[in-house]
Short mmCIF file of N, CA and C in Angstrom, two decimals:
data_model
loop_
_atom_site.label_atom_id
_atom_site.label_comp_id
_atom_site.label_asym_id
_atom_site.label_seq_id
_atom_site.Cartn_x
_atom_site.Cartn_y
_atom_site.Cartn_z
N UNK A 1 -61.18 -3.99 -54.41
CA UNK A 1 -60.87 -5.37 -54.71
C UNK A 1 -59.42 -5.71 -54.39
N UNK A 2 -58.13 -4.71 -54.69
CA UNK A 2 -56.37 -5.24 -54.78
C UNK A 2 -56.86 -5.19 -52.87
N UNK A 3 -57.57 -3.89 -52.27
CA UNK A 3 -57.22 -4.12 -51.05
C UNK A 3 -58.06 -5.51 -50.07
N UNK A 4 -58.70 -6.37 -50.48
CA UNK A 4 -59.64 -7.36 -49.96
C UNK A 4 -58.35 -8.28 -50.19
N UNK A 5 -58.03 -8.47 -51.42
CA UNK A 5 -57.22 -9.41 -51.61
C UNK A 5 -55.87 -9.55 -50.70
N UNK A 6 -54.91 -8.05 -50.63
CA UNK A 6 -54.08 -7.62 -49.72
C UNK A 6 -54.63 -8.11 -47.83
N UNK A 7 -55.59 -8.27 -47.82
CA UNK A 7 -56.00 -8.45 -46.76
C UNK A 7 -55.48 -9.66 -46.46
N UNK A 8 -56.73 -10.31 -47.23
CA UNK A 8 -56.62 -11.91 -47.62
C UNK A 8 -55.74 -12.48 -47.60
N UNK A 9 -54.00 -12.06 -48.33
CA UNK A 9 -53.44 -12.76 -48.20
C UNK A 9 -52.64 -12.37 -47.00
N UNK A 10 -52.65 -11.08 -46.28
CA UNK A 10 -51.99 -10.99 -45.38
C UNK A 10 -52.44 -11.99 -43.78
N UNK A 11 -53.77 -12.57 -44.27
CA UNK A 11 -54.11 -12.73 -43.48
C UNK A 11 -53.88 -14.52 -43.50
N UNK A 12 -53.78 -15.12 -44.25
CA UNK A 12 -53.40 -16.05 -44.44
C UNK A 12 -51.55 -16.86 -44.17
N UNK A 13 -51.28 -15.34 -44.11
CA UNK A 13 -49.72 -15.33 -44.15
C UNK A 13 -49.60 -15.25 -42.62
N UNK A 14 -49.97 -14.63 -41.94
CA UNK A 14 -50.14 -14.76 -40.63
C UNK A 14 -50.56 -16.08 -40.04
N UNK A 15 -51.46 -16.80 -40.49
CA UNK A 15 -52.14 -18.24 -40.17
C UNK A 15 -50.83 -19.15 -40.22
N UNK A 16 -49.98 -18.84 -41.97
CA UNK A 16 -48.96 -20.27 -41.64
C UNK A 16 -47.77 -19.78 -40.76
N UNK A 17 -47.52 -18.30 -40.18
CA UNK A 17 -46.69 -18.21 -39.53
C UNK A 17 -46.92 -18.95 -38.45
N UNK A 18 -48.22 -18.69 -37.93
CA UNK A 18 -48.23 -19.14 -36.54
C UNK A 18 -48.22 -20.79 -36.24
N UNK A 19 -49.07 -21.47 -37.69
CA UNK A 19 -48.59 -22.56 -37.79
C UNK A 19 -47.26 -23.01 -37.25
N UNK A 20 -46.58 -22.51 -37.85
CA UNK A 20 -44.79 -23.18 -38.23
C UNK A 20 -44.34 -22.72 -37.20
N UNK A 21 -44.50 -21.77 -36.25
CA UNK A 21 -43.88 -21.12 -34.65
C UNK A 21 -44.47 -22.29 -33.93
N UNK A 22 -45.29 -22.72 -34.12
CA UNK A 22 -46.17 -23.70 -33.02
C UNK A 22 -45.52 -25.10 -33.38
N UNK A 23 -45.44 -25.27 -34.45
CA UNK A 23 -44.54 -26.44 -34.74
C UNK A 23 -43.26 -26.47 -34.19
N UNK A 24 -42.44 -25.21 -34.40
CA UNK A 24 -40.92 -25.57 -33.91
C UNK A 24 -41.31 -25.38 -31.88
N UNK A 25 -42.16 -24.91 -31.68
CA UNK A 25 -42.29 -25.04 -30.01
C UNK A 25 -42.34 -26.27 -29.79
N UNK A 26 -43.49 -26.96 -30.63
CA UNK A 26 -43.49 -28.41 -30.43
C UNK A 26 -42.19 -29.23 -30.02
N UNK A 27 -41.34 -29.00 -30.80
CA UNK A 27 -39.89 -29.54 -30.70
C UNK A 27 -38.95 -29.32 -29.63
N UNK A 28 -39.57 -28.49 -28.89
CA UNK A 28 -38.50 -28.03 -27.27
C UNK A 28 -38.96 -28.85 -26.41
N UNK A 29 -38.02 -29.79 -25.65
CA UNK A 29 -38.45 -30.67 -24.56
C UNK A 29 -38.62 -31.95 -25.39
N UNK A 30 -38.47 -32.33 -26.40
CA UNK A 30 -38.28 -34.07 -26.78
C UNK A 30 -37.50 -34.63 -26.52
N UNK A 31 -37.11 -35.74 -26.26
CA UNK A 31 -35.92 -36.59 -25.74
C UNK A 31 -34.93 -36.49 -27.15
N UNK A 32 -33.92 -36.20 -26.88
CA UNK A 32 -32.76 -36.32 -28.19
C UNK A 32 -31.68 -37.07 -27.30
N UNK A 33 -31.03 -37.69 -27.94
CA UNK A 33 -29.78 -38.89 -27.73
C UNK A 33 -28.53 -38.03 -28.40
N UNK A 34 -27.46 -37.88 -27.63
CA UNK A 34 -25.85 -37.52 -27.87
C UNK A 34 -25.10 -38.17 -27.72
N UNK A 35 -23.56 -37.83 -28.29
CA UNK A 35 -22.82 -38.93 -28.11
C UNK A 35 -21.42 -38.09 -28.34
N UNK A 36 -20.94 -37.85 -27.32
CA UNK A 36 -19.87 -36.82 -27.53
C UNK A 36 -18.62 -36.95 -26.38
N UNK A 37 -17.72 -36.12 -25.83
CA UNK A 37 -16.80 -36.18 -24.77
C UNK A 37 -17.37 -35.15 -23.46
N UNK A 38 -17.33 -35.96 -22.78
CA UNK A 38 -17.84 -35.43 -21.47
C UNK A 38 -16.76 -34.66 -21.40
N UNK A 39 -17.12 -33.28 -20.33
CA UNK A 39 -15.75 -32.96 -19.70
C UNK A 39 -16.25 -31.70 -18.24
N UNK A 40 -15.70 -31.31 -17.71
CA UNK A 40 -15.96 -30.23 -16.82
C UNK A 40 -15.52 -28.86 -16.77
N UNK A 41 -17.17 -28.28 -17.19
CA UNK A 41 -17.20 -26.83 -17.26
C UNK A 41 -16.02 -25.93 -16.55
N UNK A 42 -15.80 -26.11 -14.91
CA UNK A 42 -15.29 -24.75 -14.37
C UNK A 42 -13.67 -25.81 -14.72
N UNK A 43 -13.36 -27.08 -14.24
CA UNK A 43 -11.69 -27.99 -14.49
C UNK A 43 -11.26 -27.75 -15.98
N UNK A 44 -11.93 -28.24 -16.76
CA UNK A 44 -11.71 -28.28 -18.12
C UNK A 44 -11.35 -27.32 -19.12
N UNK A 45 -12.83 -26.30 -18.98
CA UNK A 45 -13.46 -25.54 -20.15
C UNK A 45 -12.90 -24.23 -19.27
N UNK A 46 -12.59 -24.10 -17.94
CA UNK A 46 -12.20 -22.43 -17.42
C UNK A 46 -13.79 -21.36 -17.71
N UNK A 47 -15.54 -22.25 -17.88
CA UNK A 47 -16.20 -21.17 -17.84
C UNK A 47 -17.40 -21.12 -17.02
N UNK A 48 -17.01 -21.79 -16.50
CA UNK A 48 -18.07 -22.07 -15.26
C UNK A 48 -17.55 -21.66 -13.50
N UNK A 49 -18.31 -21.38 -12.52
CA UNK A 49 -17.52 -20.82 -11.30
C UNK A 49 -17.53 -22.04 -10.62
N UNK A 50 -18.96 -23.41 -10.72
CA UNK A 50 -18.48 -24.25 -10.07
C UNK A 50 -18.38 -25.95 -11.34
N UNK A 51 -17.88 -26.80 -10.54
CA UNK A 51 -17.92 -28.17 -11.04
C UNK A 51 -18.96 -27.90 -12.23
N UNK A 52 -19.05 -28.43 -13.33
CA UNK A 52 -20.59 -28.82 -14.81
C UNK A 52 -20.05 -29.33 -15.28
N UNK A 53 -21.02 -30.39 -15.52
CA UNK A 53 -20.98 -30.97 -16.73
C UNK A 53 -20.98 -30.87 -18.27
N UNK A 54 -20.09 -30.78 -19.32
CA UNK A 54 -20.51 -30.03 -20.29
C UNK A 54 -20.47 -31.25 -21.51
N UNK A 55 -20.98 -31.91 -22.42
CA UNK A 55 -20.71 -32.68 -23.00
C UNK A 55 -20.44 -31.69 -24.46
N UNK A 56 -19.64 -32.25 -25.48
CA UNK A 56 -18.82 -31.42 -26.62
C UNK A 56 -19.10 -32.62 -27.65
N UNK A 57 -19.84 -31.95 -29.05
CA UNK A 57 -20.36 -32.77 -29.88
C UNK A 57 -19.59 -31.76 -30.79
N UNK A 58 -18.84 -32.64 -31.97
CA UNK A 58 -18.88 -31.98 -33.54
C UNK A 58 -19.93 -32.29 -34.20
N UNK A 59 -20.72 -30.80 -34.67
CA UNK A 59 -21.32 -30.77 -36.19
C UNK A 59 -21.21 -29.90 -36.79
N UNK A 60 -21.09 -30.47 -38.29
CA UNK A 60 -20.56 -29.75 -39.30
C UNK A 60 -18.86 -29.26 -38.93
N UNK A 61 -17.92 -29.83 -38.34
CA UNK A 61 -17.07 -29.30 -38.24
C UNK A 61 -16.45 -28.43 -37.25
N UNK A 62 -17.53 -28.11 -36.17
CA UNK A 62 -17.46 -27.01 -35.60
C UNK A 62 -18.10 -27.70 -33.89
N UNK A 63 -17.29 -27.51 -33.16
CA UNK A 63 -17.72 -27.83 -31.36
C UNK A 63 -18.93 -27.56 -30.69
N UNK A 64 -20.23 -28.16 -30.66
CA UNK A 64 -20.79 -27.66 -29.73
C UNK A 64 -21.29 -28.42 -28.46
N UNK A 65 -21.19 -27.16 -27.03
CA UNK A 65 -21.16 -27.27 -25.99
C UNK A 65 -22.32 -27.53 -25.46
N UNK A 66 -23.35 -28.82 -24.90
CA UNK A 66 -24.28 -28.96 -24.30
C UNK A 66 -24.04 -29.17 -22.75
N UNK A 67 -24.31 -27.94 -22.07
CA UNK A 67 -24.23 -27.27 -20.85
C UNK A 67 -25.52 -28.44 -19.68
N UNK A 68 -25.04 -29.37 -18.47
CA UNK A 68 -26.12 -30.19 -18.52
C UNK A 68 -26.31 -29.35 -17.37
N UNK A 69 -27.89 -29.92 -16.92
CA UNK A 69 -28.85 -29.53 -15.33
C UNK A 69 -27.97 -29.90 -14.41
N UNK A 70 -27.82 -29.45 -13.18
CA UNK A 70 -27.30 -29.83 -12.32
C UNK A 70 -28.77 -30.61 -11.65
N UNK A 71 -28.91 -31.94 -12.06
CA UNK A 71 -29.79 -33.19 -11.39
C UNK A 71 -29.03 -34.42 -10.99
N UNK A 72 -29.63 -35.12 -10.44
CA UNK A 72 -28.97 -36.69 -9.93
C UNK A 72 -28.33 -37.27 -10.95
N UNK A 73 -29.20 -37.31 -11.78
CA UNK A 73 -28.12 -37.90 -13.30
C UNK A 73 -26.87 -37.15 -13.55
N UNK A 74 -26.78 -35.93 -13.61
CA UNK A 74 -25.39 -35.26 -14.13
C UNK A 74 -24.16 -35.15 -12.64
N UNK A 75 -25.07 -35.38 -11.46
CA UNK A 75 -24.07 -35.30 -10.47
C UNK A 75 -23.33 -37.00 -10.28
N UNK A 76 -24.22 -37.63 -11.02
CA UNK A 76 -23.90 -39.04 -10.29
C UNK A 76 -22.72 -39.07 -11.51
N UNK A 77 -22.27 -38.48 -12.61
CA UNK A 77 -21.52 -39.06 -14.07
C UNK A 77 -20.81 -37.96 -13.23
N UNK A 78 -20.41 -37.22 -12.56
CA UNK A 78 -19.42 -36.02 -12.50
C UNK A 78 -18.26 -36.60 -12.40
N UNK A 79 -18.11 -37.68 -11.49
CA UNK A 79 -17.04 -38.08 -10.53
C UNK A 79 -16.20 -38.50 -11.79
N UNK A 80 -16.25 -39.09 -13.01
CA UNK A 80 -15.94 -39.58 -14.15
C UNK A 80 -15.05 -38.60 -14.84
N UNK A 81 -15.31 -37.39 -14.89
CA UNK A 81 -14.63 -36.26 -15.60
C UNK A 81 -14.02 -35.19 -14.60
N UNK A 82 -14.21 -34.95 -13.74
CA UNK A 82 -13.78 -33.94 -12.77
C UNK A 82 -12.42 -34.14 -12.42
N UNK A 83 -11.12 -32.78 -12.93
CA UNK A 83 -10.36 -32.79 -12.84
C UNK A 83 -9.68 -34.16 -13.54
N UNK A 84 -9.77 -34.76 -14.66
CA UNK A 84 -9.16 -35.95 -15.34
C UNK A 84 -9.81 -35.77 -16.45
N UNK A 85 -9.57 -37.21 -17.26
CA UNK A 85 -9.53 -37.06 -18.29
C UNK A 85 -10.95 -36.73 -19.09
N UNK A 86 -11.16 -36.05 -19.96
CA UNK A 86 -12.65 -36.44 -20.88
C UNK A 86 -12.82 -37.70 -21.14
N UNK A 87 -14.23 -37.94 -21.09
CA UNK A 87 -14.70 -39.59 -21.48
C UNK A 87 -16.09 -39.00 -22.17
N UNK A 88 -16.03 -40.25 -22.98
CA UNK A 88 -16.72 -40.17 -24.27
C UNK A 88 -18.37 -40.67 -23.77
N UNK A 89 -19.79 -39.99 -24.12
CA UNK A 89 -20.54 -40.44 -23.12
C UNK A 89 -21.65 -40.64 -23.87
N UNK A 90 -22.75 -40.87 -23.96
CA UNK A 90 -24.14 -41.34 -24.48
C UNK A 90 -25.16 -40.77 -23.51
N UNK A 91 -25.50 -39.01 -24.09
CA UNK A 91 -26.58 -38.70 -23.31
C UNK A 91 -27.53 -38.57 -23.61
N UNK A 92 -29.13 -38.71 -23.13
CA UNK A 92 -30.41 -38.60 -23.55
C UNK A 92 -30.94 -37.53 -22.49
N UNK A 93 -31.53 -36.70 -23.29
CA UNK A 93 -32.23 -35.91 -22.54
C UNK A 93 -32.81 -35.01 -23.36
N UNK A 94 -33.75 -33.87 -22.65
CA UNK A 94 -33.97 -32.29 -23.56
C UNK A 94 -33.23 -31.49 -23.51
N UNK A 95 -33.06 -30.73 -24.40
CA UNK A 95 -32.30 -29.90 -24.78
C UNK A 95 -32.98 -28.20 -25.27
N UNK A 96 -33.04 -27.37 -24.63
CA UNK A 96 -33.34 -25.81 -24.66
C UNK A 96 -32.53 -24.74 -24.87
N UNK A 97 -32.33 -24.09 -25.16
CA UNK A 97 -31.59 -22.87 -25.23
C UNK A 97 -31.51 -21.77 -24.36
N UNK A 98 -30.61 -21.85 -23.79
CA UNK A 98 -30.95 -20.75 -22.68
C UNK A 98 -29.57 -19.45 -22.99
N UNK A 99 -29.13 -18.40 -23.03
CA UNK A 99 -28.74 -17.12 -22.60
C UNK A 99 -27.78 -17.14 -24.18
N UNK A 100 -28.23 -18.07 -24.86
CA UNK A 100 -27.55 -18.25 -26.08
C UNK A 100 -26.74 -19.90 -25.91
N UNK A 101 -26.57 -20.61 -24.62
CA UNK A 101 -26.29 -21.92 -25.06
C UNK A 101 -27.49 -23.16 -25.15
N UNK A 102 -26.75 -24.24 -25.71
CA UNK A 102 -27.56 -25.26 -25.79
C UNK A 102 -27.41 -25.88 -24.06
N UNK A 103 -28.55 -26.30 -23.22
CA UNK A 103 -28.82 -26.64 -22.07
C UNK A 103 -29.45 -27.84 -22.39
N UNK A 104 -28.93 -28.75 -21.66
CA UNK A 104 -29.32 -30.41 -22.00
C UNK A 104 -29.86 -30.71 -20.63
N UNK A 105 -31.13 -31.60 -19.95
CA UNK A 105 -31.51 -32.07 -18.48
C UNK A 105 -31.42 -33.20 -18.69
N UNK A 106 -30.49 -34.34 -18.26
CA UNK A 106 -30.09 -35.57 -18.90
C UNK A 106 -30.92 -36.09 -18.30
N UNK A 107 -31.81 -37.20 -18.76
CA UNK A 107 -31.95 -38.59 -18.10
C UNK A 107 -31.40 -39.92 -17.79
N UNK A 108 -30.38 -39.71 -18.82
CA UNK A 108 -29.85 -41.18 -18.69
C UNK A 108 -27.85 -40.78 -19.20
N UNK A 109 -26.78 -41.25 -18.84
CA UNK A 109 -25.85 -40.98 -19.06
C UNK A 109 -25.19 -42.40 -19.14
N UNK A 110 -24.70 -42.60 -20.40
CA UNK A 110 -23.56 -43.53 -20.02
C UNK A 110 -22.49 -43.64 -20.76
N UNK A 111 -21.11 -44.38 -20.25
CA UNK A 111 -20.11 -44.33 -20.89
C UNK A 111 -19.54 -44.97 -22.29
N UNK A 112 -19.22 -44.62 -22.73
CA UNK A 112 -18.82 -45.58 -24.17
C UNK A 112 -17.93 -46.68 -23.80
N UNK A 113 -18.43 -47.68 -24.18
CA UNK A 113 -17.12 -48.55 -24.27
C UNK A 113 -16.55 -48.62 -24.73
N UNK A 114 -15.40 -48.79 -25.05
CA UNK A 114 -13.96 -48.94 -25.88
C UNK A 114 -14.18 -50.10 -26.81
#
């Protein structure tokens, strides 16, 4: 009987894991909206070998770096930050994790107005 039950619940415990893994997959690839300082990976930041885009958000206190795709959208906003100043930007796109950073594929980029 303790071992049916041991079963039982192991087996149930397995069900909401896979639940809740399938849920947070769900969440990779939704459109999320940023709003941070543009700037350039290899000019700026010294960690990139060529030109990137990197946009820099505070949360909680602390910098983080959304590394964008090199697509038409992030090449067409380059000219804006490359070698000058950071500008403050409004990006939409997905966002993945790749080699331990956050990787953003923008769709839409634009500048803040003052």
């Amino acid at each position: 009987m303790k071992n049916t039950k041991l079963i039982l619940t192991a087996i149930v415990g397995l069900v909401l894991v896979s639940g809740t893994s399938r849920l947070l997959a769900d969440d990779v690839g939704k459109a999320i909206t940023i709003t941070g300082s543009m700037v350039c990976g290899k000019c700026e930041l010294h960690e990139a070998k060529s030109c990137q885009n990197v946009v820099q958000v505070t949360k909680d206190g602390k910098t983080v770096n959304y590394y964008l795709v090199q697509n038409d959208t992030s090449k067409a906003a380059h000219e804006l930050i490359c070698e000058g100043t950071p500008q403050k930007v409004i990006v939409t796109g997905s966002v993945e994790k790749k080699d331990g950073k956050q990787v953003l594929t923008a769709t839409k980029i634009e500048a803040v107005k003052s």
